[in-house]
PDB file of C-alpha atoms in Angstrom:
ATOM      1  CA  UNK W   1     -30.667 -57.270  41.179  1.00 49.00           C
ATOM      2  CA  UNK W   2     -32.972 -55.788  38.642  1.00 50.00           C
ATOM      3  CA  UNK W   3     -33.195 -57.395  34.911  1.00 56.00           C
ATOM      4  CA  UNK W   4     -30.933 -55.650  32.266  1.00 59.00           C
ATOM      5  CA  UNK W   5     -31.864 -56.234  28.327  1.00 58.00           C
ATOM      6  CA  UNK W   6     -29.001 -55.924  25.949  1.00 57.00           C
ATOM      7  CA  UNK W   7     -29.616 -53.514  22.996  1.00 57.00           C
ATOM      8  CA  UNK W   8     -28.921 -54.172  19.354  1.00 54.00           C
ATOM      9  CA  UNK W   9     -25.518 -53.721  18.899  1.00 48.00           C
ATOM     10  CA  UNK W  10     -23.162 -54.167  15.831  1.00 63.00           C
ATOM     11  CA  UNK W  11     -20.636 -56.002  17.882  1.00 72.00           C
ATOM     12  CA  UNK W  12     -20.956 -60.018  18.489  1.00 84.00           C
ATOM     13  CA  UNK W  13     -24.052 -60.324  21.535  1.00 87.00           C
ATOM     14  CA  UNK W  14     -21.324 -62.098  23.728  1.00 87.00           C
ATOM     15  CA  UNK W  15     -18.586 -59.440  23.363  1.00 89.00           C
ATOM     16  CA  UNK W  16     -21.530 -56.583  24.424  1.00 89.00           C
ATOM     17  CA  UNK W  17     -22.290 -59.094  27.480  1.00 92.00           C
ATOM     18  CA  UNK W  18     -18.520 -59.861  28.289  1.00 90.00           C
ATOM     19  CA  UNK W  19     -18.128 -55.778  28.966  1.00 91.00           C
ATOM     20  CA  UNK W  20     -21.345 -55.193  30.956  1.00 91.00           C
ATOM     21  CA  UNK W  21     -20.414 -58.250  33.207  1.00 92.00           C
ATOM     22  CA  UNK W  22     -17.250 -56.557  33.325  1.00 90.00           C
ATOM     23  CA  UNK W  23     -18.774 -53.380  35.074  1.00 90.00           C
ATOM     24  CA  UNK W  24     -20.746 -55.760  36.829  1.00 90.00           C
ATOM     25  CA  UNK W  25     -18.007 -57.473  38.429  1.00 89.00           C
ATOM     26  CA  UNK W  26     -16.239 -54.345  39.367  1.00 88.00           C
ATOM     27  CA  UNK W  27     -19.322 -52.835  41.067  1.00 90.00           C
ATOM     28  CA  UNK W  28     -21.878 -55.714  42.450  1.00 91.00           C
ATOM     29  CA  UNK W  29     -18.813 -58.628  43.269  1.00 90.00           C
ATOM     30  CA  UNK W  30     -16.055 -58.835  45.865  1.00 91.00           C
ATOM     31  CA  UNK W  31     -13.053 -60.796  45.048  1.00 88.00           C
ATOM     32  CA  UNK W  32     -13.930 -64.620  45.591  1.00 87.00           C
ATOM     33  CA  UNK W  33     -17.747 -64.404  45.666  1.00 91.00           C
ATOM     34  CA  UNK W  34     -19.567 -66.748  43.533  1.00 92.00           C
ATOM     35  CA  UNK W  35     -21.546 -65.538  40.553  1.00 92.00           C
ATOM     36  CA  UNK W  36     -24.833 -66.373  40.309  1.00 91.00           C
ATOM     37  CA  UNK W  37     -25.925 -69.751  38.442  1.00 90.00           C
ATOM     38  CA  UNK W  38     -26.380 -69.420  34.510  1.00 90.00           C
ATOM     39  CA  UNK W  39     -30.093 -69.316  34.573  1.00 92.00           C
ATOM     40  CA  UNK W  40     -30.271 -66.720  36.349  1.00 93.00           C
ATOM     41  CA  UNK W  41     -27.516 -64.338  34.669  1.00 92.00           C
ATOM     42  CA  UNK W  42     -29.223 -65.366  31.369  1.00 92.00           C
ATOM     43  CA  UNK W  43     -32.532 -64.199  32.738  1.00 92.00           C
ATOM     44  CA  UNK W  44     -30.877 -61.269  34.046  1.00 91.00           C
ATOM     45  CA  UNK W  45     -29.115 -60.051  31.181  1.00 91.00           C
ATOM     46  CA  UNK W  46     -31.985 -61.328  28.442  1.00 92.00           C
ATOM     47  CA  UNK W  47     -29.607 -63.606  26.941  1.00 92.00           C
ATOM     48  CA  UNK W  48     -29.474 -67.080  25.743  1.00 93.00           C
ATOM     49  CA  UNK W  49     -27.244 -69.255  27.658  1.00 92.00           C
ATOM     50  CA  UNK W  50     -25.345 -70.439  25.087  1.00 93.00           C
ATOM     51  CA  UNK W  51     -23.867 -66.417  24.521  1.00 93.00           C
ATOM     52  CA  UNK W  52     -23.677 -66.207  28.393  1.00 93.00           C
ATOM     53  CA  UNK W  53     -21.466 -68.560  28.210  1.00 91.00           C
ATOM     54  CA  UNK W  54     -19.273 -67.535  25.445  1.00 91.00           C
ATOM     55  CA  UNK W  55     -18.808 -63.679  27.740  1.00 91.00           C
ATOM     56  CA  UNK W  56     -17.885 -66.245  30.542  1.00 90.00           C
ATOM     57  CA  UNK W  57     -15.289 -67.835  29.056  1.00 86.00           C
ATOM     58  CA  UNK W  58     -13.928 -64.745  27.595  1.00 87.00           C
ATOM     59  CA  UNK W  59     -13.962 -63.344  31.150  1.00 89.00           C
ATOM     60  CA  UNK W  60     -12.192 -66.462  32.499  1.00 84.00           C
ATOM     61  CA  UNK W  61      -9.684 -66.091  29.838  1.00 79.00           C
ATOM     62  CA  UNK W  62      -8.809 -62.744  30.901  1.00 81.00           C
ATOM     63  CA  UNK W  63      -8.305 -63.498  34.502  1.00 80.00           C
ATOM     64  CA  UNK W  64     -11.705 -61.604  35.356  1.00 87.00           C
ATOM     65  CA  UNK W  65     -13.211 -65.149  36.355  1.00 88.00           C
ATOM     66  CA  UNK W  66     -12.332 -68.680  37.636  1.00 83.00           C
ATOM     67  CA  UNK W  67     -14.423 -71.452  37.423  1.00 78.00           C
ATOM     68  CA  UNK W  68     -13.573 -73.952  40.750  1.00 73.00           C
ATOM     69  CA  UNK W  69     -14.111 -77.289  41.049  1.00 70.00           C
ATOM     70  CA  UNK W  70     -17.243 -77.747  43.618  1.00 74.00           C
ATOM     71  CA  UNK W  71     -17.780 -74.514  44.199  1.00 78.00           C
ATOM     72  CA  UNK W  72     -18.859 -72.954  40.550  1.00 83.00           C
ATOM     73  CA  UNK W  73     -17.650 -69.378  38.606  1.00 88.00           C
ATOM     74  CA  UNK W  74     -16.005 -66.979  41.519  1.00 89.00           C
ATOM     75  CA  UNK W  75     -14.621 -63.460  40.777  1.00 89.00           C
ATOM     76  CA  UNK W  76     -10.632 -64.133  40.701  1.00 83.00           C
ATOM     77  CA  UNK W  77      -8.458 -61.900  42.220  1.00 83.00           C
ATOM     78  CA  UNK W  78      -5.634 -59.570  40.698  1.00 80.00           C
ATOM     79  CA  UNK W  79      -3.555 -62.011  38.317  1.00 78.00           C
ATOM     80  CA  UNK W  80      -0.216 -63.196  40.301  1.00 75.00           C
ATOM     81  CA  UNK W  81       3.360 -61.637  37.853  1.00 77.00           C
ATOM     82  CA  UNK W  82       5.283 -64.781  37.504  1.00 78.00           C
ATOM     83  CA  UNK W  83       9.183 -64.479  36.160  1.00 75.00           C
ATOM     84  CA  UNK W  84       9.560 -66.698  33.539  1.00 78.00           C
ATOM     85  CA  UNK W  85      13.281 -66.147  32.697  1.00 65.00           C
ATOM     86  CA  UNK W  86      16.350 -66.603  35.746  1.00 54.00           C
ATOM     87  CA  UNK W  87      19.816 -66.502  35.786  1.00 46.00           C
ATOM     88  CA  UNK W  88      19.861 -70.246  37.525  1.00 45.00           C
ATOM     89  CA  UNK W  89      17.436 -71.107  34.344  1.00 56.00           C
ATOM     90  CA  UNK W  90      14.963 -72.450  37.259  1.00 67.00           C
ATOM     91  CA  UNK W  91      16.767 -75.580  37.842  1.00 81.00           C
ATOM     92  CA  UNK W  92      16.801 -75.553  41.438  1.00 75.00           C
ATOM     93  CA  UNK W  93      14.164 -75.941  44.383  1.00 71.00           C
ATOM     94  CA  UNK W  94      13.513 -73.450  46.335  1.00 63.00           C
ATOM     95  CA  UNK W  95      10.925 -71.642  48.491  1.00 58.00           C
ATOM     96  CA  UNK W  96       8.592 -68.883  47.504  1.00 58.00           C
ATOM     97  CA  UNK W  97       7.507 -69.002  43.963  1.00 61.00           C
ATOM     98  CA  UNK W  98       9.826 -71.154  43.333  1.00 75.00           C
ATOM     99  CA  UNK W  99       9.961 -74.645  41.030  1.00 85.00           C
ATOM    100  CA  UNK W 100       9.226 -77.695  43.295  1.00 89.00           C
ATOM    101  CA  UNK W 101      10.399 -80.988  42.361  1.00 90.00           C
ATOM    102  CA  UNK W 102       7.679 -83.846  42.503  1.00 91.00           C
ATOM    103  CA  UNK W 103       9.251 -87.003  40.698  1.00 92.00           C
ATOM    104  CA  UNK W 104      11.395 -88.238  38.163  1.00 92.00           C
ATOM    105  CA  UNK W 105      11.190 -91.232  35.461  1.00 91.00           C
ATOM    106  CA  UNK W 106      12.603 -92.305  32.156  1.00 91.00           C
ATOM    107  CA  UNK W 107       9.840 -91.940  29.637  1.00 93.00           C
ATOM    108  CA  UNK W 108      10.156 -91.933  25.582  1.00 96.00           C
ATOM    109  CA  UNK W 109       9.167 -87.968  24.976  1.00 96.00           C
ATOM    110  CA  UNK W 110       5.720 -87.036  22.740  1.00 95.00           C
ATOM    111  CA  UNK W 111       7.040 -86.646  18.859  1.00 94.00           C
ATOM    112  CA  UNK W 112       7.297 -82.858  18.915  1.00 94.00           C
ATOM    113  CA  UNK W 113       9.082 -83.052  21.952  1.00 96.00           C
ATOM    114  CA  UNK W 114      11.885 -85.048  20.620  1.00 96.00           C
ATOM    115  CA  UNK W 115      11.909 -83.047  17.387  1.00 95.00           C
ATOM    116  CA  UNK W 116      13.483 -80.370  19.956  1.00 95.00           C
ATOM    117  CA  UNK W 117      15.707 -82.728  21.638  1.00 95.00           C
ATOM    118  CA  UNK W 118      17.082 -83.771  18.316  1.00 93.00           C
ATOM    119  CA  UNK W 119      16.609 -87.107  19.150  1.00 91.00           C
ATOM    120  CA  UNK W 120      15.423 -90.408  17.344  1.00 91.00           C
ATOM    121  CA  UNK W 121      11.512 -91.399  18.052  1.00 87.00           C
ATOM    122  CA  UNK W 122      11.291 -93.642  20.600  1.00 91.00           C
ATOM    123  CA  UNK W 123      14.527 -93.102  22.623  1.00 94.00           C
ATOM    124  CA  UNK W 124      13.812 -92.970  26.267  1.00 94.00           C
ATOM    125  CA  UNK W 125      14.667 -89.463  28.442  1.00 95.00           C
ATOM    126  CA  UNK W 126      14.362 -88.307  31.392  1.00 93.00           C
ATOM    127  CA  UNK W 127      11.492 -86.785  32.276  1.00 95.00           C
ATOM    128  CA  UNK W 128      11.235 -84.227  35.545  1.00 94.00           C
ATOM    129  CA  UNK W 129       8.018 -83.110  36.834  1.00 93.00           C
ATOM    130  CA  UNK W 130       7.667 -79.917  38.858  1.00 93.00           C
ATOM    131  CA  UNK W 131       4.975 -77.483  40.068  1.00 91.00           C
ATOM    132  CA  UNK W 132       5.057 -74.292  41.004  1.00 89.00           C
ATOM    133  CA  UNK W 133       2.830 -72.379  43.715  1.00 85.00           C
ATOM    134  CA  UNK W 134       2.368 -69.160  45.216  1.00 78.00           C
ATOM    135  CA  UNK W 135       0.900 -68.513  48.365  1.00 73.00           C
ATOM    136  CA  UNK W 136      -1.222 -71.830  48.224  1.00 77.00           C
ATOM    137  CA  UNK W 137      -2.422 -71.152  45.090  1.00 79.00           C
ATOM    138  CA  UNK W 138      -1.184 -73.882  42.173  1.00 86.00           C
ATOM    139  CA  UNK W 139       0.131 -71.705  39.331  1.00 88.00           C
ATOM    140  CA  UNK W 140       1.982 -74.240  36.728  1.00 91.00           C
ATOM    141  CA  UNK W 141       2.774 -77.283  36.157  1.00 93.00           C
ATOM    142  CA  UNK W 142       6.057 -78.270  34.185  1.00 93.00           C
ATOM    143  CA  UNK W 143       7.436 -81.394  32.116  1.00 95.00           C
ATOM    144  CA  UNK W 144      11.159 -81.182  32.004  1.00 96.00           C
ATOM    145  CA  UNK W 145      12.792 -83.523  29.608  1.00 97.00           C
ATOM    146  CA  UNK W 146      16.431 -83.925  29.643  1.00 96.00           C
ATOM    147  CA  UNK W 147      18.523 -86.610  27.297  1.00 95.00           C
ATOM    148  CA  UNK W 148      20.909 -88.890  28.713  1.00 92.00           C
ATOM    149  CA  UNK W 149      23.939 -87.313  27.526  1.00 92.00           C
ATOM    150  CA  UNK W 150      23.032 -84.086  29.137  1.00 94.00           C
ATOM    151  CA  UNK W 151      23.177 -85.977  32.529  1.00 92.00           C
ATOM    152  CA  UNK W 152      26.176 -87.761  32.346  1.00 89.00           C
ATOM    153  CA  UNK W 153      27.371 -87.909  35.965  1.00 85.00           C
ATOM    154  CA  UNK W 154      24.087 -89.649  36.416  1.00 83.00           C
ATOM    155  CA  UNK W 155      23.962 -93.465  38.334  1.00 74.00           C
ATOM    156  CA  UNK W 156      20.958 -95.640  38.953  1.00 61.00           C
ATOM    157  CA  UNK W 157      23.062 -95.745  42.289  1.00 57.00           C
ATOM    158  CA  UNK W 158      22.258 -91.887  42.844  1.00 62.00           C
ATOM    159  CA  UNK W 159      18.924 -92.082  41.406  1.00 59.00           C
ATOM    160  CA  UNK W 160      16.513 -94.762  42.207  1.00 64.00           C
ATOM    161  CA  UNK W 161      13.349 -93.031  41.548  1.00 71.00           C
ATOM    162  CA  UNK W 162      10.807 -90.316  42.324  1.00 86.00           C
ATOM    163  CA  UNK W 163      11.743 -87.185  44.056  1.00 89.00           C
ATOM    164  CA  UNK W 164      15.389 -87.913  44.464  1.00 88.00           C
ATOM    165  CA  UNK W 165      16.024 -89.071  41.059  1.00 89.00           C
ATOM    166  CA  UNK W 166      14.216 -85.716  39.889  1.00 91.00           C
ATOM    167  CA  UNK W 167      16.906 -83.526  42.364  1.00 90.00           C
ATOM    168  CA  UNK W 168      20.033 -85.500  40.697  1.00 90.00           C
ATOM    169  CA  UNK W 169      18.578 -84.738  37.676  1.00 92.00           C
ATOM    170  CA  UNK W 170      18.795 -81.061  38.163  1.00 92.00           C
ATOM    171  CA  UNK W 171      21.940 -81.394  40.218  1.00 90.00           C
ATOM    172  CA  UNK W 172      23.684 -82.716  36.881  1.00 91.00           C
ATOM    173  CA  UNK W 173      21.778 -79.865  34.887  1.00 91.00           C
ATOM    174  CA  UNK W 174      23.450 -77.038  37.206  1.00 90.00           C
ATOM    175  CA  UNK W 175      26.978 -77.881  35.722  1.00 90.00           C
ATOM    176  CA  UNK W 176      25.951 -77.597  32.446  1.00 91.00           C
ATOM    177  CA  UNK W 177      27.572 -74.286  30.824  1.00 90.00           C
ATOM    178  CA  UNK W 178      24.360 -73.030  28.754  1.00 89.00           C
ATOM    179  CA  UNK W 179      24.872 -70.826  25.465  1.00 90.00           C
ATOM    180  CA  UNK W 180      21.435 -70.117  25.110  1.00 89.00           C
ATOM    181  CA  UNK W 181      17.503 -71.249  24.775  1.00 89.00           C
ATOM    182  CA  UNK W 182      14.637 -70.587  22.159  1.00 91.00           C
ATOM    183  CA  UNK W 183      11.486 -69.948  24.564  1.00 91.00           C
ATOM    184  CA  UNK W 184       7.462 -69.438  22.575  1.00 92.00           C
ATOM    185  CA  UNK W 185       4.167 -69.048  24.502  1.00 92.00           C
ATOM    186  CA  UNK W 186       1.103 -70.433  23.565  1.00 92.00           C
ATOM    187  CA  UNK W 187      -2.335 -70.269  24.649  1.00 88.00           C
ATOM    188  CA  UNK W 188      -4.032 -73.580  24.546  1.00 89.00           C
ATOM    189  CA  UNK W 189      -6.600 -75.781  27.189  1.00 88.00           C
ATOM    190  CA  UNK W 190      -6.085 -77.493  30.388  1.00 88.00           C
ATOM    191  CA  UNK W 191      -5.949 -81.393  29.764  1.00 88.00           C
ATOM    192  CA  UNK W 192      -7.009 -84.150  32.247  1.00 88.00           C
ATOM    193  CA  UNK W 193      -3.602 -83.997  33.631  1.00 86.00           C
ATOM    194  CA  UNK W 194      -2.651 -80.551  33.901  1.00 85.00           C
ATOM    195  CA  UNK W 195      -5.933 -79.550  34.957  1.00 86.00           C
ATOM    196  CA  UNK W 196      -5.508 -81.876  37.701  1.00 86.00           C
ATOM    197  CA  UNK W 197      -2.382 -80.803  38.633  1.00 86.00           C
ATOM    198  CA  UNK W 198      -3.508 -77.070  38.588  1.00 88.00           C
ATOM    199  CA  UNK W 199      -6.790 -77.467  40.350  1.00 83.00           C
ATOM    200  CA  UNK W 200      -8.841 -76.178  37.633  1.00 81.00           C
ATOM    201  CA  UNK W 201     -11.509 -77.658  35.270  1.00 80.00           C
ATOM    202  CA  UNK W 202     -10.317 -79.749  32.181  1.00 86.00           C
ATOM    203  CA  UNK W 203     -10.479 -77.281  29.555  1.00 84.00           C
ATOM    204  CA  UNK W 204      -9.551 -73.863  31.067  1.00 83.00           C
ATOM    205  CA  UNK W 205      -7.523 -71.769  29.446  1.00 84.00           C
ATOM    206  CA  UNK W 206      -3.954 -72.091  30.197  1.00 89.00           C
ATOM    207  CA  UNK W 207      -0.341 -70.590  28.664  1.00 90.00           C
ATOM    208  CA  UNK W 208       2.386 -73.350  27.383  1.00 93.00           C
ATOM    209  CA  UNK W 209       5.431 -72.202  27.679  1.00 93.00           C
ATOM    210  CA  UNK W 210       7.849 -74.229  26.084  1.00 95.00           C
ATOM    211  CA  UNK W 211      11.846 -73.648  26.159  1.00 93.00           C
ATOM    212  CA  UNK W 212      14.587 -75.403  24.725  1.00 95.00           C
ATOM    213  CA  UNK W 213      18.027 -74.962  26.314  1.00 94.00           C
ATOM    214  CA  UNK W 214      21.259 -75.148  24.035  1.00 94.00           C
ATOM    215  CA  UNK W 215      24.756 -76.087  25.614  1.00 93.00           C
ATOM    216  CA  UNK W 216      27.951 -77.696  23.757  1.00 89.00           C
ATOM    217  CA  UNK W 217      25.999 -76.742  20.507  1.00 91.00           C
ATOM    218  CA  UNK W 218      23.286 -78.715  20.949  1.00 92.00           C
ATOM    219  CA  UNK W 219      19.746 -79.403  23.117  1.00 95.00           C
ATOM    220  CA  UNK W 220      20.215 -80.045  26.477  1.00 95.00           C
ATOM    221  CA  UNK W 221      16.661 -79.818  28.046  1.00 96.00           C
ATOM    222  CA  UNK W 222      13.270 -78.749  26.876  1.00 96.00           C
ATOM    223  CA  UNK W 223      11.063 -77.699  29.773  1.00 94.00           C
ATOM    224  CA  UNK W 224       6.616 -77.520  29.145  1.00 95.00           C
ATOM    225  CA  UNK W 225       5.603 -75.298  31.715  1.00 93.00           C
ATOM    226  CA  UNK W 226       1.581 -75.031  31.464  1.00 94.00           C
ATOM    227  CA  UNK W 227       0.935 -71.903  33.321  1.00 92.00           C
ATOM    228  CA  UNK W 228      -2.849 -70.760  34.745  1.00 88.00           C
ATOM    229  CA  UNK W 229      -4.122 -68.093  32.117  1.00 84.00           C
ATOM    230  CA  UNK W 230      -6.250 -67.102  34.619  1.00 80.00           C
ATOM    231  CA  UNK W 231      -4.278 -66.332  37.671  1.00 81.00           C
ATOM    232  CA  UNK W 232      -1.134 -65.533  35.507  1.00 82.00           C
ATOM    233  CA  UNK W 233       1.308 -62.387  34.128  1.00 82.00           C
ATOM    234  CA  UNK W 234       4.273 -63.785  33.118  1.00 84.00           C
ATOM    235  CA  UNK W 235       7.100 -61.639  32.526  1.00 81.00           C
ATOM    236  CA  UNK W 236      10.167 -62.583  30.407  1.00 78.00           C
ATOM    237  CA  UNK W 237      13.759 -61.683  31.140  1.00 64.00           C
ATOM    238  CA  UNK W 238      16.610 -62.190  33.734  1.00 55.00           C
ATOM    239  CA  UNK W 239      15.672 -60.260  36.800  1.00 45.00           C
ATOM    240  CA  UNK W 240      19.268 -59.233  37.030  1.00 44.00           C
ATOM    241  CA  UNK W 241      19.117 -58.132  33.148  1.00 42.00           C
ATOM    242  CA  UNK W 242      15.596 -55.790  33.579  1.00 35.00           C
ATOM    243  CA  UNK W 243      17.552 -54.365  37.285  1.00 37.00           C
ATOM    244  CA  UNK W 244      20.413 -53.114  35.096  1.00 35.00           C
ATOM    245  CA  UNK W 245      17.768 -51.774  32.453  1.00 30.00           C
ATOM    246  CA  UNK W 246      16.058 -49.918  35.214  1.00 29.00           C
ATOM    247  CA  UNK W 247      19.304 -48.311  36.713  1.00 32.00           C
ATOM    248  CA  UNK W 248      20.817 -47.243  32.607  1.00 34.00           C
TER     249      UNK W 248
END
């Protein structure tokens, strides 16, 4: 690969960069190949690192770009549509893309987190954790918190722990009659946890998507979903809702 300089331009150095990478991606890179190492781009390109970096992150943010643990920056393939809204409001596990239950505990929820619950700081819920994957690939991770009253067919008998306390959990959810939820997206970082959980670095860009179910006039659930930004298009709706758009 030959050198390219960058010429003056009035927009932000990095945001130049971030489009000519963008071409270069398209035209030098297959899917999954790894980039070369930031020395070398920066040489390339006649750029400081510190602005290479910025156009990388702006890439990775877009989906262009994934950074993998061991392995380095790779092109990242075509962004995976995930459907955020269902008529069974998720609460099941299934195959596909599907939720999949991993365990279940009673924790006392972060402060904002009760704020939705309507509850009183420090009063213990539980707490279901999930993950969702397509085709190997890890695309959220999810938080479902749930008060005791919402749950009220639930035993310590039933439950004792883990992965079958989380399915009772959701079994007592499905009888709930919901009258609606509030749902908001945010884009925000990976933490320790999530990035973990997600196979990605601490710090990559992800989309929280947090919803608050309503039944019996009040909050029965608020579910954190922290979805990949980079490997992610969600879509918002009832599938059964957009068919019946489609066909009027």
């Amino acid at each position: 690969m030959g050198t390219t300089e960058l010429e003056s331009v009035p927009e932000p150095k990095y945001w130049h960069l971030k489009t000519v990478l963008s071409d270069a991606l398209d035209t030098e890179f297959a899917v999954g190949e790894i980039l070369p190492n930031e020395r070398e781009l920066a040489a390339r390109f006649g750029v400081a690192r510190a602005t290479l970096r910025q156009a990388l992150e702006q890439l990775e943010l877009e989906g262009r770009l994934q950074r993998r643990r061991g392995v380095g920056t790779t092109v990242a393939p075509p962004r995976v549509g995930v459907a955020v809204g269902d008529s069974t409001h998720g609460w099941t596990d299934g195959g596909g893309d599907a939720w999949q239950s991993v365990d279940s505990a009673e924790v006392v929820p972060p402060a904002a987190v009760a704020r939705l619950l309507e509850t009183d700081p420090g009063t213990p819920v539980h707490r279901v954790r999930r993950t969702r994957i397509s085709q190997g690939l890890p695309l959220a991770a999810e938080l479902l918190y749930v008060p005791a009253e919402s749950v009220p067919g639930l035993t310590a008998i039933d439950t004792p722990g883990g992965l079958s306390r989380a399915r009772a959990v959701l079994r007592e959810l499905r009888r709930l009659e919901l009258e609606g939820r509030e749902r908001s997206v945010e884009l925000g970082s990976a933490r320790a946890d999530d990035a973990k959980e997600l196979d990605r670095l601490p710090g990559a860009p992800v989309l929280v998507v947090t919803t608050r179910y309503v039944a019996a006039g009040r909050t029965a659930a608020v579910a954190v979903a922290t979805y990949r930004a980079d490997a992610c298009r969600l879509t918002f709706g009832d599938p059964q809702d957009e068919e019946e758009l489609l066909a009027g």
